Amino acid sequence: MPTKNDLFILHDSVLFKLINLIREAHKIVICAHRSPDGDALGASLGLAGYLRRLGKSTAIIMPNPFPDFLKWLPGSNNVSFFDDNIHLANSKIKQADLIFMLDFSSLDRIKEMGNAVCESKATKIIIDHHLDPDMTAADLVFSYPSACSTCELIFKIIYQMGGYEDMSSKDAVCLYTGMMTDTGGFTYNSTSPVIYSIISLLLNKSIDKDRIYRNVFNNYSENRLRFLGYILYEKLRFYESRRASIMTITREEMKRFHFIRGDGEGLVNMPLQVRGMRLSISLREDTEKDVIRVSLRSVDDFPCNEMAEQFFNGGGHLNASGGELPFPLEEAILTAEKAIEAFKHKL
Ligand code: 5GP
Ligand code: MN
């Protein structure tokens, strides 16, 4: 069994502060980053479950929708989206007395919703595992870049607050899902033994981890499989001497393969299956705004986050980062090639 030291991450004084803030709060809002992933959504649902068991009115508001392949997550149908009803979301954020910001730590990650959160008089708490948190964005910042996921942190905090016994199986499913998706099914960023102690505690809540894996990773359409095949065959270019690759995806191609939100998931990781590759860059025309969405993935010590900051108006983790470039795609390709050249000493 894990020891207290493995799972108790908050100092007593901070723990009591958090417990008091929750005790005094009547209306709580939980939000996570734009284009929520399994970790952002799982952490929000897991925390909401805990707070609702304490009798707190809790709303989850995301900037925009999560991918379709996460719709099976218990409770996800009660999540609302800022972009869908800005007026309602603004009023909930304004009326809240406590706001949790999960899986991000700078307001620009939630774009337009950031203003509403910034202006709200609520006490704000960040719980996150990204590098370089903006310490001014909230009243309390729980930043643990060594954690595999925000779900790991939410689990530990609930555990430390004494909420494990009453944790529901549904909440356990949500927290497990986030840990699993943020580590690619425990294939990266997942060497810390405490992760497996937590999994063991979650399994004791009768979750079916094999089924969760299938629900997330083997739940796509035929179109998605053919789309991957097409992109890998036609649209992926290797820069062998640089141990890097660039893939491109246009709106027209997404339309042709009836692309739905989430169909691109995991695609950017695939070039790294080739022996010796260290960096994969994906450039995709956004379907909502006239921007190119950039995704970066690397192995070992190649710093995607530095490249994303310097060339792609973004940031992220060492091995997984993202950003945005203006249209058109041809310009974005040139920028990506320049980035590869500029970082050749690290590739
Ligand atoms: P993805 O490639 O899945 O969109 O993003 C991978 C990671 O990069 C995310 O988990 C997040 O940490 C980071 N990221 C993605 N987009 C942005 C962005 O626009 N700005 C910043 N700062 N980080 C991003
Ligand atoms: Mn995360």
Coordinates of C-alpha atoms and ligand atoms in Angstrom, one line a residue:
M1 CA 0.0 0.0 0.0
P2 CA 1.2 3.6 -0.6
T3 CA 2.3 5.5 2.4
K4 CA 0.9 8.8 3.5
N5 CA 4.0 10.5 2.2
D6 CA 3.4 9.3 -1.3
L7 CA -0.2 10.6 -1.5
F8 CA -0.3 13.6 0.8
I9 CA 1.0 16.4 -1.3
L10 CA -0.3 19.5 0.5
H11 CA 1.2 21.0 3.6
D12 CA -1.2 21.0 6.5
S13 CA -1.6 24.8 6.4
V14 CA -2.5 24.7 2.7
L15 CA -4.8 21.7 3.2
F16 CA -6.8 23.6 5.9
K17 CA -7.0 26.7 3.7
L18 CA -8.4 24.6 0.9
I19 CA -10.9 22.8 3.1
N20 CA -12.1 26.1 4.5
L21 CA -12.5 27.6 1.1
I22 CA -14.6 24.7 0.0
R23 CA -16.6 24.7 3.3
E24 CA -17.5 28.4 2.8
A25 CA -18.3 28.2 -0.8
H26 CA -21.9 27.9 -2.0
K27 CA -21.5 28.1 -5.8
I28 CA -18.5 26.5 -7.3
V29 CA -17.4 26.6 -11.0
I30 CA -14.8 24.2 -12.4
C31 CA -13.2 25.0 -15.7
A32 CA -10.4 23.5 -17.8
H33 CA -8.4 24.4 -20.8
R34 CA -9.7 25.0 -24.4
S35 CA -10.2 21.8 -26.4
P36 CA -10.4 19.7 -23.3
D37 CA -8.7 16.4 -23.4
G38 CA -9.3 13.3 -21.2
D39 CA -7.3 14.7 -18.4
A40 CA -9.0 18.1 -18.4
L41 CA -12.5 16.5 -18.5
G42 CA -11.7 13.6 -16.2
A43 CA -10.2 15.9 -13.5
S44 CA -13.2 18.2 -13.7
L45 CA -15.7 15.4 -13.4
G46 CA -13.8 13.7 -10.6
L47 CA -13.5 16.9 -8.6
A48 CA -17.2 17.8 -9.3
G49 CA -18.3 14.4 -8.0
Y50 CA -16.4 15.0 -4.7
L51 CA -17.8 18.6 -4.3
R52 CA -21.3 17.5 -5.0
R53 CA -21.1 14.8 -2.4
L54 CA -20.2 17.6 0.0
G55 CA -23.5 19.2 -1.0
K56 CA -21.9 22.0 -3.1
S57 CA -23.6 23.4 -6.1
T58 CA -21.0 22.7 -8.8
A59 CA -21.0 23.7 -12.5
I60 CA -18.4 22.5 -15.0
I61 CA -17.9 25.0 -17.8
M62 CA -15.4 24.3 -20.6
P63 CA -14.4 27.0 -23.2
N64 CA -15.5 24.6 -26.0
P65 CA -16.5 21.0 -26.5
F66 CA -14.4 17.9 -25.8
P67 CA -13.9 15.2 -28.4
D68 CA -16.7 12.8 -29.2
F69 CA -14.7 9.8 -28.0
L70 CA -15.0 11.1 -24.4
K71 CA -18.8 11.4 -24.5
W72 CA -19.2 8.1 -22.7
L73 CA -17.5 9.5 -19.5
P74 CA -20.1 9.5 -16.7
G75 CA -21.4 12.9 -16.1
S76 CA -20.0 14.5 -19.2
N77 CA -23.5 15.3 -20.5
N78 CA -23.8 17.9 -17.7
V79 CA -20.8 19.9 -18.8
S80 CA -21.6 23.3 -20.4
F81 CA -19.5 25.2 -23.0
F82 CA -18.7 28.9 -22.8
D83 CA -18.8 29.3 -26.6
D84 CA -22.3 27.8 -26.8
N85 CA -23.9 30.2 -24.4
I86 CA -21.6 33.1 -23.4
H87 CA -24.3 34.9 -21.5
L88 CA -25.2 32.0 -19.2
A89 CA -21.5 31.0 -18.7
N90 CA -20.6 34.6 -17.8
S91 CA -23.3 34.8 -15.3
K92 CA -22.4 31.5 -13.6
I93 CA -18.7 32.6 -13.5
K94 CA -19.7 36.0 -12.0
Q95 CA -21.9 34.4 -9.3
A96 CA -19.4 31.8 -8.3
D97 CA -17.6 32.2 -5.0
L98 CA -15.0 29.6 -5.8
I99 CA -13.5 28.7 -9.2
F100 CA -11.2 25.7 -9.8
M101 CA -9.0 26.0 -12.9
L102 CA -7.8 22.6 -13.9
D103 CA -5.1 21.3 -16.2
F104 CA -3.9 24.8 -17.3
S105 CA -2.2 27.6 -15.5
S106 CA -2.4 30.7 -17.6
L107 CA -5.6 32.5 -18.6
D108 CA -4.7 32.6 -22.3
R109 CA -5.3 28.8 -22.4
I110 CA -9.0 29.5 -22.0
K111 CA -9.1 32.4 -24.5
E112 CA -12.3 34.5 -24.3
M113 CA -13.4 32.8 -21.2
G114 CA -10.3 34.1 -19.5
N115 CA -11.7 37.6 -19.2
A116 CA -14.8 36.4 -17.4
V117 CA -12.7 34.3 -15.0
C118 CA -10.3 37.2 -14.4
E119 CA -13.1 39.6 -13.6
S120 CA -15.0 37.3 -11.3
K121 CA -14.7 38.1 -7.6
A122 CA -14.5 34.4 -6.8
T123 CA -11.5 32.9 -5.0
K124 CA -9.5 31.1 -7.7
I125 CA -7.6 27.9 -7.4
I126 CA -5.3 26.4 -10.0
I127 CA -4.5 22.7 -9.9
D128 CA -2.1 21.8 -12.8
H129 CA 0.9 19.9 -14.0
H130 CA 2.1 22.2 -16.8
L131 CA 5.5 24.0 -16.6
D132 CA 5.8 27.7 -15.8
P133 CA 2.5 28.5 -14.2
D134 CA 1.3 32.1 -14.1
M135 CA 1.3 32.5 -10.3
T136 CA -0.8 35.7 -10.6
A137 CA -3.7 34.0 -12.3
A138 CA -5.2 32.6 -9.1
D139 CA -5.3 33.0 -5.3
L140 CA -3.9 29.5 -4.8
V141 CA -1.7 27.7 -7.3
F142 CA -1.1 24.0 -6.9
S143 CA 1.5 23.4 -9.6
Y144 CA 3.2 20.0 -9.8
P145 CA 4.9 19.5 -13.2
S146 CA 6.2 16.1 -12.1
A147 CA 2.7 14.7 -11.9
C148 CA 1.6 12.5 -14.9
S149 CA -1.8 14.3 -15.1
T150 CA -4.1 16.7 -13.3
C151 CA -6.2 13.6 -12.5
E152 CA -3.3 12.3 -10.4
L153 CA -3.3 15.6 -8.5
I154 CA -7.1 15.6 -8.0
F155 CA -7.0 12.1 -6.7
K156 CA -4.3 12.9 -4.2
I157 CA -6.0 16.1 -3.0
I158 CA -9.4 14.3 -2.6
Y159 CA -7.5 11.4 -0.8
Q160 CA -5.8 13.9 1.5
M161 CA -9.1 15.6 2.3
G162 CA -10.5 12.3 3.3
G163 CA -12.8 11.8 0.3
Y164 CA -11.5 8.4 -0.9
E165 CA -13.9 6.2 1.1
D166 CA -16.9 7.9 -0.4
M167 CA -15.5 8.2 -3.9
S168 CA -18.0 6.8 -6.4
S169 CA -17.0 4.3 -9.1
K170 CA -18.0 6.9 -11.7
D171 CA -15.6 9.4 -10.3
A172 CA -12.9 6.7 -10.2
V173 CA -13.5 6.0 -13.9
C174 CA -13.1 9.7 -14.8
L175 CA -9.8 10.1 -12.8
Y176 CA -8.4 6.8 -14.2
T177 CA -9.3 8.0 -17.7
G178 CA -7.4 11.2 -17.4
M179 CA -4.3 9.5 -16.0
M180 CA -4.5 7.0 -18.9
T181 CA -4.9 9.5 -21.7
D182 CA -2.3 11.9 -20.5
T183 CA 0.3 9.1 -20.4
G184 CA -0.7 7.5 -23.7
G185 CA -2.0 4.4 -21.9
F186 CA 0.9 4.6 -19.4
T187 CA 3.5 4.5 -22.1
Y188 CA 5.2 7.8 -21.3
N189 CA 5.6 10.2 -18.4
S190 CA 4.4 7.3 -16.2
T191 CA 7.3 5.8 -14.4
S192 CA 6.6 7.1 -10.9
P193 CA 5.5 4.3 -8.6
V194 CA 2.8 6.4 -7.0
I195 CA 0.8 6.3 -10.2
Y196 CA 0.4 2.6 -9.8
S197 CA -0.5 3.0 -6.1
I198 CA -3.3 5.3 -7.2
I199 CA -4.4 2.9 -9.9
S200 CA -4.6 0.2 -7.3
L201 CA -6.8 2.4 -5.2
L202 CA -9.0 3.2 -8.2
L203 CA -9.3 -0.4 -9.1
N204 CA -10.7 -1.0 -5.6
K205 CA -13.6 1.1 -6.7
S206 CA -14.6 -1.6 -9.2
I207 CA -13.6 0.2 -12.3
D208 CA -13.0 -1.9 -15.5
K209 CA -9.7 -0.5 -16.7
D210 CA -9.6 -2.7 -19.9
R211 CA -13.0 -1.4 -20.9
I212 CA -11.9 2.2 -20.2
Y213 CA -9.0 1.6 -22.6
R214 CA -11.3 0.2 -25.3
N215 CA -13.8 3.1 -24.8
V216 CA -11.0 5.6 -25.4
F217 CA -8.6 4.0 -27.9
N218 CA -10.7 1.5 -29.8
N219 CA -13.9 3.5 -30.3
Y220 CA -13.4 5.3 -33.6
S221 CA -15.2 5.2 -36.9
E222 CA -14.0 3.6 -40.1
N223 CA -13.5 7.0 -41.6
R224 CA -11.0 7.9 -38.9
L225 CA -8.9 4.8 -39.7
R226 CA -8.9 5.6 -43.4
F227 CA -8.1 9.2 -42.6
L228 CA -5.0 8.2 -40.6
G229 CA -3.9 5.9 -43.5
Y230 CA -4.3 8.7 -46.0
I231 CA -2.4 11.3 -43.9
L232 CA 0.4 8.9 -43.1
Y233 CA 0.7 7.9 -46.8
E234 CA 0.2 11.2 -48.6
K235 CA 0.8 14.0 -46.1
L236 CA 3.7 13.1 -43.9
R237 CA 7.2 14.2 -44.8
F238 CA 10.3 12.9 -43.0
Y239 CA 13.4 15.1 -42.6
E240 CA 15.6 12.1 -41.9
S241 CA 18.8 14.0 -41.4
R242 CA 17.1 16.1 -38.7
R243 CA 15.3 13.1 -37.2
A244 CA 12.0 15.1 -37.5
S245 CA 8.8 15.0 -39.5
I246 CA 6.0 17.4 -40.5
M247 CA 2.5 16.3 -41.4
T248 CA -0.2 18.6 -42.7
I249 CA -4.0 18.4 -42.6
T250 CA -6.4 20.7 -44.5
R251 CA -10.1 21.5 -43.9
E252 CA -10.9 19.9 -47.3
E253 CA -9.3 16.6 -46.2
M254 CA -11.1 16.6 -42.9
K255 CA -14.4 17.1 -44.8
R256 CA -13.6 14.3 -47.2
F257 CA -13.1 11.8 -44.4
H258 CA -16.1 13.1 -42.3
F259 CA -13.7 14.2 -39.6
I260 CA -15.3 14.7 -36.2
R261 CA -13.7 16.3 -33.1
G262 CA -11.1 13.9 -31.8
D263 CA -10.4 12.0 -35.0
G264 CA -6.9 13.5 -35.2
E265 CA -6.1 12.2 -31.7
G266 CA -2.8 10.3 -31.5
L267 CA -1.9 10.9 -35.2
V268 CA 0.9 13.3 -34.3
N269 CA 2.6 10.6 -32.2
M270 CA 2.7 8.0 -35.0
P271 CA 5.9 9.3 -36.8
L272 CA 7.8 8.7 -33.6
Q273 CA 7.2 5.0 -34.1
V274 CA 10.0 5.2 -36.8
R275 CA 13.4 4.2 -35.4
G276 CA 15.5 7.3 -34.6
M277 CA 12.8 9.9 -34.9
R278 CA 12.9 12.6 -32.2
L279 CA 10.3 15.2 -33.2
S280 CA 6.9 15.1 -34.9
I281 CA 5.1 18.3 -36.0
S282 CA 1.5 18.4 -37.1
L283 CA 0.0 21.4 -38.9
R284 CA -3.8 21.4 -39.1
E285 CA -6.2 24.0 -40.5
D286 CA -8.6 24.8 -37.6
T287 CA -12.3 24.3 -38.4
E288 CA -13.5 27.1 -36.2
K289 CA -11.0 29.9 -36.7
D290 CA -8.7 30.9 -39.5
V291 CA -5.6 29.6 -37.8
I292 CA -3.2 26.6 -38.2
R293 CA -3.2 24.4 -35.1
V294 CA 0.3 23.2 -34.3
S295 CA 1.0 20.0 -32.3
L296 CA 4.5 18.9 -31.4
R297 CA 5.6 15.6 -29.9
S298 CA 9.1 14.4 -29.1
V299 CA 11.1 11.7 -27.3
D300 CA 13.8 11.9 -24.7
D301 CA 15.1 15.4 -24.0
F302 CA 14.0 17.3 -27.1
P303 CA 12.2 20.4 -25.7
C304 CA 8.9 20.8 -27.6
N305 CA 7.8 23.5 -25.3
E306 CA 10.8 25.7 -26.2
M307 CA 10.1 25.2 -29.9
A308 CA 6.4 26.0 -29.4
E309 CA 7.2 29.2 -27.5
Q310 CA 9.8 30.4 -30.0
F311 CA 8.1 29.5 -33.2
F312 CA 4.4 28.6 -32.7
N313 CA 2.9 31.1 -30.2
G314 CA 2.4 28.3 -27.7
G315 CA 3.9 26.1 -25.1
G316 CA 3.3 22.9 -23.2
H317 CA 5.3 20.0 -21.8
L318 CA 8.8 18.9 -22.7
N319 CA 7.6 16.1 -25.0
A320 CA 4.1 17.4 -25.9
S321 CA 3.3 21.0 -26.9
G322 CA 1.0 23.0 -29.1
G323 CA 0.4 26.4 -30.5
E324 CA -1.1 28.4 -33.4
L325 CA 0.1 30.0 -36.6
P326 CA -1.8 32.3 -39.0
F327 CA -3.1 31.0 -42.3
P328 CA -2.1 29.8 -44.9
L329 CA -0.8 26.3 -44.4
E330 CA 2.1 26.9 -46.9
E331 CA 3.5 29.6 -44.7
A332 CA 3.1 27.4 -41.6
I333 CA 5.2 24.7 -43.3
L334 CA 8.0 27.1 -43.9
T335 CA 7.9 28.2 -40.3
A336 CA 8.0 24.6 -39.1
E337 CA 11.0 23.9 -41.4
K338 CA 12.7 27.0 -40.0
A339 CA 12.0 25.7 -36.5
I340 CA 13.6 22.3 -37.3
E341 CA 16.7 24.1 -38.7
A342 CA 17.0 26.3 -35.7
F343 CA 16.8 23.4 -33.3
K344 CA 19.0 21.0 -35.3
H345 CA 21.6 21.0 -32.5
K346 CA 19.0 19.5 -30.2
L347 CA 17.6 17.0 -32.6
Ligands
5GP1 P1 -2.1 19.2 -28.4 O1 -1.0 18.9 -29.4 O2 -2.7 17.9 -27.8 O3 -3.0 20.2 -28.8 O4 -1.4 19.8 -27.1 C1 -0.4 19.2 -26.4 C2 0.0 20.0 -25.2 O5 0.5 21.2 -25.6 C3 -1.2 20.4 -24.3 O6 -1.4 19.4 -23.3 C4 -0.8 21.7 -23.7 O7 0.1 21.5 -22.6 C5 0.1 22.3 -24.8 N1 -0.6 23.3 -25.7 C6 -1.4 23.0 -26.7 N2 -1.8 24.1 -27.3 C7 -1.2 25.1 -26.7 C8 -1.3 26.6 -26.8 O8 -1.9 27.1 -27.7 N3 -0.6 27.3 -25.9 C9 0.2 26.7 -24.9 N4 0.8 27.5 -24.0 N5 0.2 25.4 -24.7 C10 -0.5 24.6 -25.6
MN2 MN -3.1 17.2 -18.4

